[in-house]
Amino acid sequence: DAGVTQSPTHLIKTRGQQVTLRCSPKSGHDTVSWYQQALGQGPQFIFQYYEEEERQRGNFPDRFSGHQFPNYSSELNVNALLLGDSALYLCASGDGMNTEAFFGQGTRLTVV
Amino acid sequence: DQQVKQNSPSLSVQEGRISILNCDYTNSMFDYFLWYKKYPAEGPTFLISISSIKDKNEDGRFTVFLNKSAKHLSLHIVPSQPGDSAVYFCAASDGGSQGNLIFGKGTKLSVKP
């Protein structure tokens, strides 16, 4: 059983560009959350998707947007990239039934 | 304002001894607490959790203690093994295990043979 998979694993972008990160949840999971982990910090909640709708959102600007597809996979889009967006982006999935969230290995985004 | 605090950035323990990792929180609405372990170049791995209605949860070598009045929880690892060396994150939620998780900054545990 594949766990949470994210792609790509590494990415380098230039300031002002746009980026799309992808996540496939663990089999049987229908809820996907995205987190940003800056160097030396804990993961910070960006938003959560359930039934193709954004259910919760953390304190991130509108440049961060997302989408969930009917097969429960999800994308995170970041527009107008800033140097400060350089971080590890983590996707977590859950089944909405009080089991713990499972994380993918993350996408390391570097903005230059 | 940090709602979940791990005040020790690092901890070094001898193999076979007990490791105690601490976590404090400020939000009394948190009702679920989790510990995750993270190795370099991997995503966080769930370790153990506890609901606010309990004060202790045990799973093998890992035990989490919750003191609601002090807004403090701790993770005990007994006995510690070199493979336990990793960064440990404490996380809290006010929406159960599926809610938005608020993480601490992590504690790097080194278990020396």
CSV table of C-alpha atoms in Angstrom, one decimal:
chain,number,residue,atom,x,y,z
A,1,ASP,CA,0.0,0.0,0.0
A,2,ALA,CA,1.6,3.2,-1.2
A,3,GLY,CA,1.6,5.9,1.4
A,4,VAL,CA,1.4,9.6,0.7
A,5,THR,CA,3.4,10.5,-2.4
A,6,GLN,CA,4.5,14.0,-3.5
A,7,SER,CA,6.0,15.3,-6.7
A,8,PRO,CA,8.5,16.6,-7.5
A,9,THR,CA,10.9,16.0,-4.7
A,10,HIS,CA,13.0,19.0,-5.5
A,11,LEU,CA,12.3,22.2,-7.4
A,12,ILE,CA,14.2,25.4,-8.2
A,13,LYS,CA,12.2,28.5,-9.3
A,14,THR,CA,12.9,32.1,-9.9
A,15,ARG,CA,11.3,35.0,-8.0
A,16,GLY,CA,8.0,35.9,-9.6
A,17,GLN,CA,7.3,32.6,-11.1
A,18,GLN,CA,4.5,30.2,-10.4
A,19,VAL,CA,4.8,26.7,-9.1
A,20,THR,CA,2.5,23.6,-8.8
A,21,LEU,CA,3.2,20.8,-6.3
A,22,ARG,CA,1.3,17.5,-6.4
A,23,CYS,CA,0.1,15.0,-3.7
A,24,SER,CA,-1.5,11.6,-3.9
A,25,PRO,CA,-3.0,10.6,-0.5
A,26,LYS,CA,-2.7,7.3,1.1
A,27,SER,CA,-5.2,4.7,-0.1
A,28,GLY,CA,-8.5,5.1,1.6
A,29,HIS,CA,-7.9,8.7,2.7
A,30,ASP,CA,-10.1,11.5,1.5
A,31,THR,CA,-8.7,14.5,3.3
A,32,VAL,CA,-5.5,16.3,2.2
A,33,SER,CA,-3.7,19.0,4.1
A,34,TRP,CA,-0.7,21.1,3.0
A,35,TYR,CA,2.1,22.4,5.3
A,36,GLN,CA,5.1,24.6,4.8
A,37,GLN,CA,8.2,23.9,6.8
A,38,ALA,CA,10.9,26.6,6.8
A,39,LEU,CA,14.4,25.8,7.9
A,40,GLY,CA,14.6,25.3,11.7
A,41,GLN,CA,10.8,25.5,12.1
A,42,GLY,CA,8.0,23.1,12.6
A,43,PRO,CA,5.5,22.6,9.8
A,44,GLN,CA,2.9,25.4,9.4
A,45,PHE,CA,-0.6,24.6,8.2
A,46,ILE,CA,-1.5,26.1,4.8
A,47,PHE,CA,-5.0,24.6,4.1
A,48,GLN,CA,-7.0,21.4,4.1
A,49,TYR,CA,-9.2,20.0,1.3
A,50,TYR,CA,-12.1,17.6,1.7
A,51,GLU,CA,-14.7,16.7,-0.9
A,52,GLU,CA,-12.9,19.0,-3.4
A,53,GLU,CA,-13.5,22.0,-1.2
A,54,GLU,CA,-11.1,24.0,1.0
A,55,ARG,CA,-12.3,23.2,4.5
A,56,GLN,CA,-9.7,25.1,6.6
A,57,ARG,CA,-7.1,27.7,5.9
A,58,GLY,CA,-4.1,28.9,7.9
A,59,ASN,CA,-2.5,32.3,7.8
A,60,PHE,CA,-1.2,32.3,4.3
A,61,PRO,CA,-1.8,34.9,1.5
A,62,ASP,CA,-4.0,34.3,-1.5
A,63,ARG,CA,-0.9,33.6,-3.6
A,64,PHE,CA,-1.2,30.1,-2.1
A,65,SER,CA,-4.1,28.2,-3.6
A,66,GLY,CA,-5.0,24.6,-4.0
A,67,HIS,CA,-7.3,22.1,-5.6
A,68,GLN,CA,-8.5,18.6,-4.8
A,69,PHE,CA,-9.5,16.2,-7.6
A,70,PRO,CA,-12.3,13.6,-7.6
A,71,ASN,CA,-9.7,10.9,-6.9
A,72,TYR,CA,-8.7,12.8,-3.8
A,73,SER,CA,-5.3,13.9,-5.1
A,74,SER,CA,-4.4,17.5,-4.6
A,75,GLU,CA,-2.3,20.3,-5.9
A,76,LEU,CA,-0.7,23.3,-4.2
A,77,ASN,CA,-0.2,26.4,-6.4
A,78,VAL,CA,2.0,29.3,-5.4
A,79,ASN,CA,1.9,32.5,-7.5
A,80,ALA,CA,4.4,35.3,-7.7
A,81,LEU,CA,7.1,33.4,-5.8
A,82,LEU,CA,9.1,35.2,-3.2
A,83,LEU,CA,12.5,34.2,-1.8
A,84,GLY,CA,10.8,33.6,1.5
A,85,ASP,CA,8.7,30.8,-0.1
A,86,SER,CA,11.7,28.6,-0.1
A,87,ALA,CA,10.8,25.7,2.2
A,88,LEU,CA,9.9,22.1,2.4
A,89,TYR,CA,6.2,21.6,1.4
A,90,LEU,CA,4.5,18.7,3.1
A,91,CYS,CA,1.3,17.0,2.2
A,92,ALA,CA,-0.6,15.0,4.8
A,93,SER,CA,-3.7,12.8,4.3
A,94,GLY,CA,-6.3,11.4,6.6
A,95,ASP,CA,-9.6,9.5,6.5
A,96,GLY,CA,-11.7,12.0,8.5
A,97,MET,CA,-12.4,9.2,11.0
A,98,ASN,CA,-10.1,10.3,13.8
A,99,THR,CA,-7.0,8.5,12.6
A,100,GLU,CA,-3.8,10.4,12.5
A,101,ALA,CA,-2.6,12.3,9.5
A,102,PHE,CA,0.1,10.6,7.4
A,103,PHE,CA,2.8,12.8,5.8
A,104,GLY,CA,4.5,12.5,2.4
A,105,GLN,CA,8.3,13.0,2.1
A,106,GLY,CA,7.8,16.6,1.0
A,107,THR,CA,8.8,18.8,-1.9
A,108,ARG,CA,11.9,21.0,-1.4
A,109,LEU,CA,11.2,24.3,-3.1
A,110,THR,CA,14.1,26.7,-3.6
A,111,VAL,CA,13.3,30.2,-4.9
A,112,VAL,CA,16.3,32.1,-6.4
B,1,ASP,CA,2.7,34.0,19.1
B,2,GLN,CA,3.8,30.4,19.4
B,3,GLN,CA,1.0,28.2,20.6
B,4,VAL,CA,3.1,25.1,20.9
B,5,LYS,CA,6.6,25.4,22.3
B,6,GLN,CA,9.4,22.9,22.4
B,7,ASN,CA,12.0,24.8,24.4
B,8,SER,CA,14.8,22.3,24.0
B,9,PRO,CA,16.3,22.4,20.5
B,10,SER,CA,18.4,19.3,21.2
B,11,LEU,CA,18.8,16.4,23.6
B,12,SER,CA,21.6,13.9,23.9
B,13,VAL,CA,21.0,10.6,25.7
B,14,GLN,CA,23.0,7.4,26.2
B,15,GLU,CA,21.6,4.2,24.6
B,16,GLY,CA,19.4,2.2,27.0
B,17,ARG,CA,18.5,5.3,29.1
B,18,ILE,CA,15.3,7.2,29.1
B,19,SER,CA,14.7,10.1,26.7
B,20,ILE,CA,12.2,12.7,27.9
B,21,LEU,CA,11.0,15.3,25.4
B,22,ASN,CA,8.9,18.2,26.6
B,23,CYS,CA,6.2,20.3,25.0
B,24,ASP,CA,4.2,23.3,26.3
B,25,TYR,CA,1.1,24.8,24.8
B,26,THR,CA,-0.9,27.9,25.4
B,27,ASN,CA,-4.3,27.3,23.8
B,28,SER,CA,-6.8,25.7,26.2
B,29,MET,CA,-9.0,24.7,23.2
B,30,PHE,CA,-6.5,22.1,22.0
B,31,ASP,CA,-8.1,18.7,22.4
B,32,TYR,CA,-5.7,16.4,20.7
B,33,PHE,CA,-1.9,16.1,20.9
B,34,LEU,CA,0.5,14.2,18.7
B,35,TRP,CA,4.2,13.4,18.4
B,36,TYR,CA,5.9,13.0,15.1
B,37,LYS,CA,9.4,11.8,14.4
B,38,LYS,CA,11.3,13.1,11.4
B,39,TYR,CA,14.5,11.8,9.7
B,40,PRO,CA,16.4,14.0,7.3
B,41,ALA,CA,15.0,14.0,3.7
B,42,GLU,CA,11.8,12.2,4.9
B,43,GLY,CA,8.4,13.5,5.9
B,44,PRO,CA,7.2,13.4,9.6
B,45,THR,CA,6.2,10.0,10.8
B,46,PHE,CA,3.4,9.6,13.3
B,47,LEU,CA,4.6,8.2,16.6
B,48,ILE,CA,1.9,8.5,19.3
B,49,SER,CA,-1.1,10.6,20.2
B,50,ILE,CA,-3.3,11.5,23.2
B,51,SER,CA,-6.7,12.9,23.6
B,52,SER,CA,-7.3,15.6,26.1
B,53,ILE,CA,-9.7,13.3,28.0
B,54,LYS,CA,-6.7,11.1,29.0
B,55,ASP,CA,-3.5,11.8,30.9
B,56,LYS,CA,-1.4,9.0,29.6
B,57,ASN,CA,-1.0,6.8,26.5
B,58,GLU,CA,1.5,4.1,26.0
B,59,ASP,CA,2.7,2.3,22.9
B,60,GLY,CA,5.7,0.0,23.4
B,61,ARG,CA,8.7,2.0,24.3
B,62,PHE,CA,6.8,5.3,23.9
B,63,THR,CA,4.6,6.9,26.5
B,64,VAL,CA,3.0,10.3,26.3
B,65,PHE,CA,1.9,12.1,29.4
B,66,LEU,CA,-0.5,15.1,29.4
B,67,ASN,CA,-0.9,17.6,32.2
B,68,LYS,CA,-3.8,19.8,31.2
B,69,SER,CA,-3.6,22.1,34.2
B,70,ALA,CA,0.0,22.9,33.4
B,71,LYS,CA,-0.6,22.8,29.6
B,72,HIS,CA,2.3,20.5,29.3
B,73,LEU,CA,3.0,17.2,27.6
B,74,SER,CA,6.0,14.9,27.5
B,75,LEU,CA,7.2,12.0,25.4
B,76,HIS,CA,9.2,9.3,27.2
B,77,ILE,CA,11.2,6.8,25.2
B,78,VAL,CA,12.4,3.8,27.3
B,79,PRO,CA,14.9,2.3,26.5
B,80,SER,CA,16.4,4.7,24.0
B,81,GLN,CA,18.0,3.2,20.9
B,82,PRO,CA,20.4,4.8,18.4
B,83,GLY,CA,17.7,4.4,15.7
B,84,ASP,CA,15.6,6.8,17.7
B,85,SER,CA,17.9,9.7,16.8
B,86,ALA,CA,15.7,12.1,14.8
B,87,VAL,CA,13.9,15.4,15.2
B,88,TYR,CA,10.7,15.0,17.3
B,89,PHE,CA,7.8,17.4,16.8
B,90,CYS,CA,5.0,18.0,19.2
B,91,ALA,CA,1.7,19.0,17.5
B,92,ALA,CA,-1.7,20.0,18.8
B,93,SER,CA,-5.2,20.4,17.3
B,94,ASP,CA,-8.6,21.8,18.4
B,95,GLY,CA,-10.4,19.7,15.8
B,96,GLY,CA,-9.3,16.2,16.8
B,97,SER,CA,-6.6,14.3,14.8
B,98,GLN,CA,-8.0,15.6,11.5
B,99,GLY,CA,-7.9,19.2,12.3
B,100,ASN,CA,-5.3,21.8,11.6
B,101,LEU,CA,-2.1,20.7,13.4
B,102,ILE,CA,-0.1,23.3,15.2
B,103,PHE,CA,3.5,22.2,15.5
B,104,GLY,CA,6.4,23.1,17.8
B,105,LYS,CA,9.8,23.8,16.4
B,106,GLY,CA,11.1,20.3,17.2
B,107,THR,CA,13.7,18.8,19.4
B,108,LYS,CA,16.7,16.9,17.9
B,109,LEU,CA,17.3,13.8,19.8
B,110,SER,CA,20.7,12.1,19.6
B,111,VAL,CA,21.0,8.6,21.2
B,112,LYS,CA,24.7,7.7,21.6
B,113,PRO,CA,25.8,4.0,21.6
